[in-house]
mmCIF file of C-alpha atoms in Angstrom:
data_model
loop_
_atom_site.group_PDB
_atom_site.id
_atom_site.type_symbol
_atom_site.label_atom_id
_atom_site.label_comp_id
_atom_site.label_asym_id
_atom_site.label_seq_id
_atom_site.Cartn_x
_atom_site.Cartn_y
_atom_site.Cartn_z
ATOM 1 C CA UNK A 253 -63.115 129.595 -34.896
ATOM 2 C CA UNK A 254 -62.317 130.868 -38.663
ATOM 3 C CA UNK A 255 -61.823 126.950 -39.769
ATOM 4 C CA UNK A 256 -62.407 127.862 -43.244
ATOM 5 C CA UNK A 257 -59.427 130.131 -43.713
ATOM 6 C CA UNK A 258 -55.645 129.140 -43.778
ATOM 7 C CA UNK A 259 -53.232 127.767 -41.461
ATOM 8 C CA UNK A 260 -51.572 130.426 -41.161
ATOM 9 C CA UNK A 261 -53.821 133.144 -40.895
ATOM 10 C CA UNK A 262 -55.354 131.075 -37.848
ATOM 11 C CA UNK A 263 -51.755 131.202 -36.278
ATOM 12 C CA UNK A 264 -51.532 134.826 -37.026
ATOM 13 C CA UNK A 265 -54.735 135.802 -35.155
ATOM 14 C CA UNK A 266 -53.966 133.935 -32.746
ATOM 15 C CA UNK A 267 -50.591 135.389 -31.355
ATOM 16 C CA UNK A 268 -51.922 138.805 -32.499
ATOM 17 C CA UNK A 269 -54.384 138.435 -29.482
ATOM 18 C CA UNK A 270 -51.466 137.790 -27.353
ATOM 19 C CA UNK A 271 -49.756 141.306 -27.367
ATOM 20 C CA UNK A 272 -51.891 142.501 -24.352
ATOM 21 C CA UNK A 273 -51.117 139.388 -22.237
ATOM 22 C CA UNK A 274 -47.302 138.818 -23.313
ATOM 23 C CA UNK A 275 -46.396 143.025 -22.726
ATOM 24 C CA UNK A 276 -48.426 143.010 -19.298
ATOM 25 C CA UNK A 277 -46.140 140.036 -18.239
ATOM 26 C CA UNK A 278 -43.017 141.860 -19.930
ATOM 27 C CA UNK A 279 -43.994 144.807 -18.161
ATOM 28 C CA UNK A 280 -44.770 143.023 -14.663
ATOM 29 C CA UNK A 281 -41.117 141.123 -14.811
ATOM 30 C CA UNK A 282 -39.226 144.544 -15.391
ATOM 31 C CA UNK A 283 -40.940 146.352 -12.424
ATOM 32 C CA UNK A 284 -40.302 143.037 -10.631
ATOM 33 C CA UNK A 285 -37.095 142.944 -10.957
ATOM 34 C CA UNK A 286 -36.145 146.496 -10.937
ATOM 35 C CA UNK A 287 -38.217 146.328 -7.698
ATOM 36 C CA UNK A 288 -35.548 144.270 -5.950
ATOM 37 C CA UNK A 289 -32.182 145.458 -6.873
ATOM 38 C CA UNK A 290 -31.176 148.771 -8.677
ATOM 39 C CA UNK A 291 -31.786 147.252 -11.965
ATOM 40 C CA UNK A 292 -30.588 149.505 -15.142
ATOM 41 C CA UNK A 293 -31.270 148.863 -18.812
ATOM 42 C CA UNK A 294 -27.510 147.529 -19.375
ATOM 43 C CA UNK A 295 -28.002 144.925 -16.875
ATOM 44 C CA UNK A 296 -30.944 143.218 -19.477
ATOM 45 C CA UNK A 297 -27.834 142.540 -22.106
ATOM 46 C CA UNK A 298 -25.491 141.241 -19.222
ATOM 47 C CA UNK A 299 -24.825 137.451 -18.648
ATOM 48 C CA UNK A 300 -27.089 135.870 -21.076
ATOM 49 C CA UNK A 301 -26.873 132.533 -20.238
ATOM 50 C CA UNK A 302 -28.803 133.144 -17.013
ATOM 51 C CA UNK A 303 -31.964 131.341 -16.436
ATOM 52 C CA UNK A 304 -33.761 134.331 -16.356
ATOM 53 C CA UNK A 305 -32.018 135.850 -18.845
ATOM 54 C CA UNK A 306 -33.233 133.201 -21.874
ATOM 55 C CA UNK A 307 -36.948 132.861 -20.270
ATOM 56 C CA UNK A 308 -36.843 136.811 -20.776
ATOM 57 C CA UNK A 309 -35.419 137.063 -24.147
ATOM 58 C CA UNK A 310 -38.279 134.182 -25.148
ATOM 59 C CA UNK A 311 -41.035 136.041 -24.031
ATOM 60 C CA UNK A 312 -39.626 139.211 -26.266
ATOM 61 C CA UNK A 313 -38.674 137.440 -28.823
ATOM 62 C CA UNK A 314 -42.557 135.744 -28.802
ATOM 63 C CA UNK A 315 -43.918 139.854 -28.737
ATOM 64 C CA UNK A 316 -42.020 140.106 -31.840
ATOM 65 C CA UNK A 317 -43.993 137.384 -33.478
ATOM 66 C CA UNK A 318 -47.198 138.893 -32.470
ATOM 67 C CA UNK A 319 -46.320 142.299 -33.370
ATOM 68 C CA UNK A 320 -45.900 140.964 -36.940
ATOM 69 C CA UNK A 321 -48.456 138.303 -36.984
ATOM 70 C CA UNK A 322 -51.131 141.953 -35.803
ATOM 71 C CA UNK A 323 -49.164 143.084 -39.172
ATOM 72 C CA UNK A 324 -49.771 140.227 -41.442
ATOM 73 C CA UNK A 325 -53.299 139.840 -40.389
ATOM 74 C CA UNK A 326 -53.895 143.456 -40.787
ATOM 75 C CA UNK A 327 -52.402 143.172 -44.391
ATOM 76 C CA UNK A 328 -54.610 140.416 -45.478
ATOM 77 C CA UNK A 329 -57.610 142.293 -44.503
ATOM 78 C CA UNK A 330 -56.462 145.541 -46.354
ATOM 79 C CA UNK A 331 -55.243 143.495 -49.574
ATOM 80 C CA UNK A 332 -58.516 140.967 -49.644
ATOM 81 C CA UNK A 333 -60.580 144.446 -49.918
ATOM 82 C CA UNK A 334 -58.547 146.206 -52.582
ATOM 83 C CA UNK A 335 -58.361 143.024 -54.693
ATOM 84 C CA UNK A 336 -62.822 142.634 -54.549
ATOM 85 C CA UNK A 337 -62.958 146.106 -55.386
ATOM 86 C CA UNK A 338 -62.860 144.953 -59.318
ATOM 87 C CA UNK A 339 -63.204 140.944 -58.746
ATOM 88 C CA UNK A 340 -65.507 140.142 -56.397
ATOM 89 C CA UNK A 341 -69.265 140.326 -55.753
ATOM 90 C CA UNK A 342 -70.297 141.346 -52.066
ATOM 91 C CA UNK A 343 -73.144 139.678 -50.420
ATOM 92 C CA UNK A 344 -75.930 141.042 -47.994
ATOM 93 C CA UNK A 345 -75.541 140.495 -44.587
ATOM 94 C CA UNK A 346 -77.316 142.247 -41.595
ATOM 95 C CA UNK A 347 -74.865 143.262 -38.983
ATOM 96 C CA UNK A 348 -76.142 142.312 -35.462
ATOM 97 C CA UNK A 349 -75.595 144.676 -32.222
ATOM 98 C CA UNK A 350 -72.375 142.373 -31.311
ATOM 99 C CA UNK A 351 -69.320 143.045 -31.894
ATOM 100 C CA UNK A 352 -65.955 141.945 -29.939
ATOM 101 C CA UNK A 353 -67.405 139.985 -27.613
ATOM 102 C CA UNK A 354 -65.401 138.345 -24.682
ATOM 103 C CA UNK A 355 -62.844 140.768 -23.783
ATOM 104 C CA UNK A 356 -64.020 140.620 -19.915
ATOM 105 C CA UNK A 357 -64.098 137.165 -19.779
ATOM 106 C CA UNK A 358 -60.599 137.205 -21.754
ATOM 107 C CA UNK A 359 -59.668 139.519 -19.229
ATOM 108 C CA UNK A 360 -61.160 137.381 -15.935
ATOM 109 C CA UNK A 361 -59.515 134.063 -17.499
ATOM 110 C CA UNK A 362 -56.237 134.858 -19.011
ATOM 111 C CA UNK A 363 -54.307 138.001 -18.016
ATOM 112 C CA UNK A 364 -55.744 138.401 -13.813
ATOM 113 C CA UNK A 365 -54.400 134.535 -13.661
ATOM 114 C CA UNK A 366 -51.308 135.381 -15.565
ATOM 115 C CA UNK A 367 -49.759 138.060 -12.741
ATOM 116 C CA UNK A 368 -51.332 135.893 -10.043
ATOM 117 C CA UNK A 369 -50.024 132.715 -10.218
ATOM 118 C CA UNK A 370 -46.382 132.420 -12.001
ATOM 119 C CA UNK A 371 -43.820 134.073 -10.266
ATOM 120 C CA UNK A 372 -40.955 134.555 -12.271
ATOM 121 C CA UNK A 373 -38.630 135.974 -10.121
ATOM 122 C CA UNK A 374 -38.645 132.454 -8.130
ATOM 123 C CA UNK A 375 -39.027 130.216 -10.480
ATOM 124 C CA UNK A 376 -38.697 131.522 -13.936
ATOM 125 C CA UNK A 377 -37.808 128.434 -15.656
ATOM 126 C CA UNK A 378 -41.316 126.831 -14.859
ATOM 127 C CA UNK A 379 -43.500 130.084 -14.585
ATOM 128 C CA UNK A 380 -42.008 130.427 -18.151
ATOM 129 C CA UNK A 381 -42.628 126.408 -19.257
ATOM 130 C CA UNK A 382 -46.517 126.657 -17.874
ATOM 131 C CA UNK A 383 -46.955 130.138 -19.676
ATOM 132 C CA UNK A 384 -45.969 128.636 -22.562
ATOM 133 C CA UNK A 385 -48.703 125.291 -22.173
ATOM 134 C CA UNK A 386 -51.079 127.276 -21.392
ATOM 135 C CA UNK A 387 -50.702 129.525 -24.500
ATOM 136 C CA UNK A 388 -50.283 126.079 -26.566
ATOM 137 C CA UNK A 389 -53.894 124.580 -24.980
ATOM 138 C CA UNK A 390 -55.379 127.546 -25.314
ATOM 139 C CA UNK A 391 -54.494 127.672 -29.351
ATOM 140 C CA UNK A 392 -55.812 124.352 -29.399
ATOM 141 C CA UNK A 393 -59.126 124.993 -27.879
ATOM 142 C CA UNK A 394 -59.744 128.535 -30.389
ATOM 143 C CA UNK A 395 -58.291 126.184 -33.370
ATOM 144 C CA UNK A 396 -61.000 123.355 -32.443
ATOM 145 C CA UNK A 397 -63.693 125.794 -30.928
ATOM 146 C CA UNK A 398 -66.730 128.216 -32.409
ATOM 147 C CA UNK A 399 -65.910 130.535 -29.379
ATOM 148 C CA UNK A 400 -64.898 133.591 -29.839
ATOM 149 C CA UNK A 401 -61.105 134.804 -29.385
ATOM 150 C CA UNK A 402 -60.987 138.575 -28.736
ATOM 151 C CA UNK A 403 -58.497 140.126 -30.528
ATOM 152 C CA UNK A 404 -58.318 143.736 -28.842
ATOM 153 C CA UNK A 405 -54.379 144.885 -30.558
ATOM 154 C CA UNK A 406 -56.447 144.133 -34.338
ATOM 155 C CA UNK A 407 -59.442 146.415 -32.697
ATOM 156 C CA UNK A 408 -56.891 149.019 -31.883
ATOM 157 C CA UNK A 409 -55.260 148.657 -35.586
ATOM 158 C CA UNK A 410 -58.140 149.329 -36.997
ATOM 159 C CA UNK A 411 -60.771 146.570 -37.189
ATOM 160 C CA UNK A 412 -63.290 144.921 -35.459
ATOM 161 C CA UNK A 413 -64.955 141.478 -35.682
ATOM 162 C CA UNK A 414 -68.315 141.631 -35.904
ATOM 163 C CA UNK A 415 -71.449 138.967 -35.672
ATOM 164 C CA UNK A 416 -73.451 138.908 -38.701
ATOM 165 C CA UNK A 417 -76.720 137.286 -40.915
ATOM 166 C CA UNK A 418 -77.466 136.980 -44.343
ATOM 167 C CA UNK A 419 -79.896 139.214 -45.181
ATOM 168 C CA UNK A 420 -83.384 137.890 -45.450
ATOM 169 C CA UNK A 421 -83.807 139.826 -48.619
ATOM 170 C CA UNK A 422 -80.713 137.420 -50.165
ATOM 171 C CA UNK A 423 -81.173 135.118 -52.965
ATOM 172 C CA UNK A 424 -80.030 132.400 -50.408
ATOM 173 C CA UNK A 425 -82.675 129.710 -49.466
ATOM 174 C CA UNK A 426 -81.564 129.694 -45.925
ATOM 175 C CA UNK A 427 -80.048 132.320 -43.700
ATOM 176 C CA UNK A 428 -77.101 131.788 -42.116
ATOM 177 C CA UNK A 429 -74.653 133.713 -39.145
ATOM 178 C CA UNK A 430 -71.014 134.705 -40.368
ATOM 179 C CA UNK A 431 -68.048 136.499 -38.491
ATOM 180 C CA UNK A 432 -66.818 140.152 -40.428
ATOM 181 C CA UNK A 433 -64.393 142.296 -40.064
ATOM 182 C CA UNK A 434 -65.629 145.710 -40.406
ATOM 183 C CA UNK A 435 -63.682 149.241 -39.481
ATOM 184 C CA UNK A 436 -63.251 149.922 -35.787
ATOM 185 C CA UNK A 437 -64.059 153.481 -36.287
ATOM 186 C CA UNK A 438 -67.556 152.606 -37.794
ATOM 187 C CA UNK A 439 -69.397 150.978 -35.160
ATOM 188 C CA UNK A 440 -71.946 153.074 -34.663
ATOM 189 C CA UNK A 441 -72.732 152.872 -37.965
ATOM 190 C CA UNK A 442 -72.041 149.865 -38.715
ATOM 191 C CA UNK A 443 -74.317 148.186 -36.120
ATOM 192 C CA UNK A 444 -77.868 146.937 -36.787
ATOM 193 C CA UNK A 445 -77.000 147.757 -40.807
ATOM 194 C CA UNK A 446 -77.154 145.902 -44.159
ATOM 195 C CA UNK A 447 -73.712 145.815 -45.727
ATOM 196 C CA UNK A 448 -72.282 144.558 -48.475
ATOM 197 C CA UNK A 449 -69.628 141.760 -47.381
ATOM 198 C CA UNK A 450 -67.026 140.049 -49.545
ATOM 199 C CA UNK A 451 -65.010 136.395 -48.043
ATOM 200 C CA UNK A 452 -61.549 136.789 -46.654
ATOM 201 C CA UNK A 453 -60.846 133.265 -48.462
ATOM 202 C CA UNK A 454 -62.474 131.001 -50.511
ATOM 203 C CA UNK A 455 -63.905 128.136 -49.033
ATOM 204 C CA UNK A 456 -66.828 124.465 -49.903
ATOM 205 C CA UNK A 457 -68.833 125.507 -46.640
ATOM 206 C CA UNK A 458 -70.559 128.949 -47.022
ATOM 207 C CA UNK A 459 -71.782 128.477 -42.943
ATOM 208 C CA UNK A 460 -68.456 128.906 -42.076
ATOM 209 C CA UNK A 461 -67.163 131.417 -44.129
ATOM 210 C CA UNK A 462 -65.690 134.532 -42.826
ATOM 211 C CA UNK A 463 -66.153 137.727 -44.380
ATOM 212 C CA UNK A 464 -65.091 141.721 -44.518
ATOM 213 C CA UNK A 465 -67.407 144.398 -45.002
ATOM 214 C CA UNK A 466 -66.593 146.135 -48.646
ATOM 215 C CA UNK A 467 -65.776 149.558 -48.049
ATOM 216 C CA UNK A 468 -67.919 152.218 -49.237
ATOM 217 C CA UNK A 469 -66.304 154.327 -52.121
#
């Protein structure tokens, strides 16, 4: 998914997804632990050289990156749009009746697994290695993949991915599927429309492009 744009903006999307999963399991070691023992907030900065201690500080350090990557992606959106508002010419495309599709299956295959199987408490060291490989083959699958990688934290920022096709009445020969952003709050109107839809980056392969709907003045 989203070959034709950057390296990095792939990486960002990415670990924006993972905010839901990586606060759940935040979340889920804290009432753990606290669970067990009279745990206080103090005790999180004691002894830091505890096994625990480091697979903890990992995983917040790792909701840090997402937080920002949710940021950066958000930013490239936002700037892409103000920059075509004077340089760019939009395209047709008719917006199909799908839009963030996959979160149950995201949720079925990623986060019910997640609080099932590691436990962290007994063996943090590898509940915290196999989180990790899992989050690395799973990159590698969306990298090398057409699927679809809900991104719910970007939904909640503002906006949503949407399915797409040029519109028949384009000066294209053939007609073609794309994947654009479009404004969360819009949906309903959004859905089943013709928009006008400018490319997040430039790129040989016009199949694969992925685009942003221009915002109406």
């Amino acid at each position: 998914m989203f070959r034709e744009t950057s390296h990095r903006f792939r990486i960002s999307y990415y670990l924006s997804c993972l905010i839901v999963p990586v606060s759940l399991l935040i979340v889920f070691i804290i009432i753990s632990a606290a669970e067990k023992v009279d745990l206080k907030i103090v005790d999180l900065f004691q002894n830091f050289l505890s096994i625990k201690k480091i697979s903890f500080y990992t995983l917040m350090i790792l909701l840090i990156s997402c937080f920002y990557s949710l940021y950066y992606v958000h930013k490239v959106i936002k700037d892409r749009l103000r920059y075509s508002n004077s340089k760019s010419s939009p395209q047709k495309f008719k917006i199909e009746n799908t839009f963030n599709p996959g979160f149950r299956d995201f949720l079925l295959s990623c986060l019910l697994p997640l609080m099932s199987t590691f436990s962290f408490d007994d063996s943090p060291l590898a509940s915290i290695a196999m989180f990790y490989s899992m989050l690395i083959i799973m990159f590698f699958f969306y990298k090398n993949s057409s699927d679809f990688f809900p991104n719910l934290p970007l939904s909640i920022a503002g906006y949503t991915l949407f399915i797409a096709k040029e519109d028949v009445d384009s000066q294209h020969d053939e007609q073609y599927s794309a994947y654009v952003f479009g404004k969360t709050k819009n949906i309903s109107k959004t859905v089943s429309s013709v928009e006008n839809i400018i490319y997040l980056e430039k790129s040989s392969d016009k199949t694969k492009k992925i685009g942003i709907i221009k915002e109406k003045c």
